[in-house]
Amino acid sequence: MTTAIQTQRRTCPICEGMCGVIVATEEGRVQSVRPDHDNVWSRGHICPKGTTLGDLHHDPDRLRSPMIRDRDEWREATWDEAFERCETLIHGVLERHGHGAMAAYLGNMIAKCFGLTRYVGEFLRLARIGNIYSSSTVDQQPKNLSCQLMYGDMWKIPVPDLDNTQLFVLFGGNPASSKGSIFAHRNVMKGLADLRRRGGRVIVVDPVETGTAQKADQWLGIRPGTDAALLLASVHTLFAEQLVNLRHLDGRLNGLEQVRELAVDFPPEKVAEFCGLSATAIRTLTREIAAAPSAVIYGRIGLCTQEFGTLSSWLIDVVAILTGNLDREGGTRWSTETAPHLLLTPPFPSDAPVLLGKTRVSGAPIVLGQMPAGCFAEEIDTPGEGQIRGLVTVAANPALSAPSAGRIEKALADLECMISVDVYLNETTRHAHVILPTASVLEQPHWDVWAWVFCLTSGGHYSPQLFPPPPGWVEDWEVILRLGALCGGAKNSDIDIATLDDEYFASLCRHVGIDPPIATSALPLRGPERILDLAIRIGPYGDRFGENPDGLTLATFKAAPQGIELGATTATVDTVVKTPSGKIELAPQHIVDDLPRLKAAMGRPPPEMVLVSRRQLSSMNSWMHNVDGLMRGRHRCTLLIHPDDAARLGIADNEPVSVASSEGRITVPAEITPHIVPGVVSLPHGWGHDTEGASMRVASRHAGANSNRLSPGSLMDAPSGNAVVNGIVVTLSPRPEHRPGDS
Ligand SMILES: Nc1nc2c(c(=O)[nH]1)N[C@H]1C(S)=C(S)[C@@H](COP(=O)(O)OP(=O)(O)OC[C@H]3O[C@@H](n4cnc5c(=O)[nH]c(N)nc54)[C@H](O)[C@@H]3O)O[C@H]1N2
Ligand SMILES: Nc1nc2c(c(=O)[nH]1)N[C@H]1C(S)=C(S)[C@@H](COP(=O)(O)OP(=O)(O)OC[C@H]3O[C@@H](n4cnc5c(=O)[nH]c(N)nc54)[C@H](O)[C@@H]3O)O[C@H]1N2
Ligand code: SF4
Ligand SMILES: [Mo]
């Protein structure tokens, strides 16, 4: 007898590619995950990670029950028992130390989870947690800051209009691996190839000749951490050669004259050596941008997670503005979201000051409501008033992904209370007292929130749940609502999730000017689906609860398994900019104040060797190394090093090298390659799975080493508090004696 194979169309939730996939199942097991050529958005694009959604779901190491740790012993527990234990632990910390001793660490994957992403803001509000740490300060915080100050909204990050541009200049990003970031495109590499085919050009500015650079017209091998100087020299050149052309932005800016004046000190000749590029190269690049019929100037993680993250992130937009390439077809533009996100995941309040204060131990800036991840370890292990004693992590792995990773590991072991909402027992969650699992990607519906924020094509795709979670399962949004209430001081037995959900929903309705009873009666749903429906209905294409009878609702999308595309963005500078002046602020004081730090750095001799980070197509930060199918082939956790450096230091290909920084030391095999600037070495992050007590069997067989043991937490971009994980001074030595603990 043959059993029926069933198929379901859905969106891969792993990255911003938003690939439509067809999942074939038989008797509750995934047989295959194939590209969906009929998905209106992705049109058949897929990568190796997307084909492993079934492996992630069936992974025997994935947690399927709440876990409680008594000393070193883990045991499965019921949900009730787990929440009772959470109450005892959390309330113990509140009683002994007060609310100021609780912290949250929020991870990147929250953005990709249907429930977590829509409820994390309410979790924080209920929990009354002020110590908020997240992957944001090891990621895009400098860009959030520059956009908050320039446009009045931290999430109005301009997105490349790749399909319509004639020149693409890419700083510190490698879509050949990452598939694009803060930039959702159905296939960035094809988009770049198409651009070249229509006579346009692609220029990559990166210390590494990446997969993207190898497919570009030009690679500019810049020294890490020097982009701000290069961009200032570009601004200088634009003014000096009368190439400034504001086009439609004329009259919509403040600070033009100030920008001209501050760039006077940065002629190309003065920055060339610092950047490792010739003055001619900088001038030519600038003239090319100015002369192009349209140009995208785009910077990503290599620009944010470096010593001058905010200056560089700001200057990317300054150059775009000065050449009239912001808010323009073929330039960088803002999206129009079908289901607006800001109303759903309460962000940093727009009227709060960007700088909220200083951290307790080292006085680092608390910007846009975020404590710097670099301070996480010291805030746990330094005694005194306000010391963190209780922690909730949600989909985060700071033991691998945050700076001072070695110190974090030790600090976590000392907490009085640690609750993790996660799918694995890994390097971070092994320190928890309770782990509350969330459903697998196939056990949840999906509608990408954040990728659509960074997508210039409007649209949407709803993926229904494929498999039911185990019986009695508590959904992730219910888990974090309950945790929020517990941290807020409520007793577990008093918490009524339905009431909390209704109250939150009503507050969202009031926020968007809808009467909650109307909204509720029109919406029989609850949880994240009800919120998504609200967002679609009040969004630009929505039915507005009957006001626009032809408008869309969640039901419209549920009836369109291949997704719906709604056309190009309609956002403009006039609808987007929300600064107090109503104009784009070209020279925000908080950012300009950081220029002396750059000038000081330009006066220092360059370090002999610095380390940068890289991503790999078959990895996702730290958490996909347990998928066997992605781990075949050559070992990937290698140190890229230029042949000249390798020869000088006596380092041989494939042989172990000891890499040391002021923070720590690790040992990794060398990979000698000409595709990197001499004096720079590159390591992927997210490896180091040989930690005792973690339970990820595949990952531990391909452990690699944790590059963030080398990242000093004290290294920070001054205006934003963002971590510096690129441009770390390191020393290398060949064939070390392998020391235990080197990882
Ligand atoms: N050196 C260096 N460090 C870096 C970077 C770098 O470029 N270089 N990049 C930084 C960046 S950009 C980021 S975003 C951070 C990421 O850092 P984090 O956000 O801290 O974490 P990840 O490494 O992505 O690990 C994801 C965690 O979420 C869990 N998880 C996965 N799927 C789910 C799910 O569906 N539900 C739940 N509840 N949990 C899930 C995993 O088990 C894991 O614990 O790393 C940063 N660290
Ligand atoms: N396959 C895969 N895809 C991913 C992820 C993943 O881990 N794996 N992570 C996702 C996440 S969370 C993010 S944030 C995005 C990131 O997406 P991208 O920004 O595209 O990430 P990377 O591939 O790390 O590219 C960063 C580049 O910056 C360069 N760089 C380092 N320092 C400097 C510098 O000082 N100046 C300049 N100009 N360049 C520098 C590095 O050499 C590297 O090539 O990717 C997302 N997509
Ligand atoms: S991980 Fe791969 S398959 Fe999934 S969305 Fe990204 S590019 Fe597409
Ligand atoms: Mo990220």
PDB file of C-alpha atoms in Angstrom, residues 223 226 228-234 236-237 261-280 282-283 595 598-604:
ATOM      1  CA  ARG A 223      41.869  48.442   5.682  1.00  0.00           C
ATOM      2  CA  THR A 226      38.720  53.082   7.851  1.00  0.00           C
ATOM      3  CA  ALA A 228      34.504  56.622   7.516  1.00  0.00           C
ATOM      4  CA  ALA A 229      37.723  58.316   6.405  1.00  0.00           C
ATOM      5  CA  LEU A 230      37.232  57.129   2.829  1.00  0.00           C
ATOM      6  CA  LEU A 231      33.629  58.364   2.796  1.00  0.00           C
ATOM      7  CA  LEU A 232      34.652  61.729   4.254  1.00  0.00           C
ATOM      8  CA  ALA A 233      37.212  62.038   1.470  1.00  0.00           C
ATOM      9  CA  SER A 234      34.385  61.321  -0.969  1.00  0.00           C
ATOM     10  CA  HIS A 236      35.341  66.346   0.398  1.00  0.00           C
ATOM     11  CA  THR A 237      35.759  65.526  -3.288  1.00  0.00           C
ATOM     12  CA  GLU A 261      33.032  72.268   6.472  1.00  0.00           C
ATOM     13  CA  LEU A 262      33.762  69.114   8.391  1.00  0.00           C
ATOM     14  CA  ALA A 263      34.931  67.298   5.257  1.00  0.00           C
ATOM     15  CA  VAL A 264      37.476  70.032   4.521  1.00  0.00           C
ATOM     16  CA  ASP A 265      39.933  68.208   6.813  1.00  0.00           C
ATOM     17  CA  PHE A 266      39.674  64.982   4.798  1.00  0.00           C
ATOM     18  CA  PRO A 267      41.166  65.372   1.317  1.00  0.00           C
ATOM     19  CA  PRO A 268      41.813  61.979  -0.364  1.00  0.00           C
ATOM     20  CA  GLU A 269      45.604  62.369   0.010  1.00  0.00           C
ATOM     21  CA  LYS A 270      45.240  62.651   3.773  1.00  0.00           C
ATOM     22  CA  VAL A 271      43.190  59.455   4.211  1.00  0.00           C
ATOM     23  CA  ALA A 272      44.706  57.288   1.460  1.00  0.00           C
ATOM     24  CA  GLU A 273      47.413  55.587   3.518  1.00  0.00           C
ATOM     25  CA  PHE A 274      45.094  55.101   6.502  1.00  0.00           C
ATOM     26  CA  CYS A 275      42.552  53.361   4.246  1.00  0.00           C
ATOM     27  CA  GLY A 276      45.153  51.372   2.331  1.00  0.00           C
ATOM     28  CA  LEU A 277      43.829  52.812  -0.942  1.00  0.00           C
ATOM     29  CA  SER A 278      45.251  55.413  -3.334  1.00  0.00           C
ATOM     30  CA  ALA A 279      43.924  58.961  -3.442  1.00  0.00           C
ATOM     31  CA  THR A 280      43.219  58.352  -7.130  1.00  0.00           C
ATOM     32  CA  ILE A 282      39.018  57.386  -3.855  1.00  0.00           C
ATOM     33  CA  ARG A 283      38.539  60.256  -6.323  1.00  0.00           C
ATOM     34  CA  LEU A 595      34.973  62.916  14.431  1.00  0.00           C
ATOM     35  CA  LEU A 598      38.511  59.240  13.940  1.00  0.00           C
ATOM     36  CA  LYS A 599      41.145  61.929  13.549  1.00  0.00           C
ATOM     37  CA  ALA A 600      43.041  60.494  16.527  1.00  0.00           C
ATOM     38  CA  ALA A 601      42.963  57.020  14.974  1.00  0.00           C
ATOM     39  CA  MET A 602      44.335  58.413  11.703  1.00  0.00           C
ATOM     40  CA  GLY A 603      47.322  59.712  13.615  1.00  0.00           C
ATOM     41  CA  ARG A 604      48.247  56.315  15.039  1.00  0.00           C
TER      42      ARG A 604
END
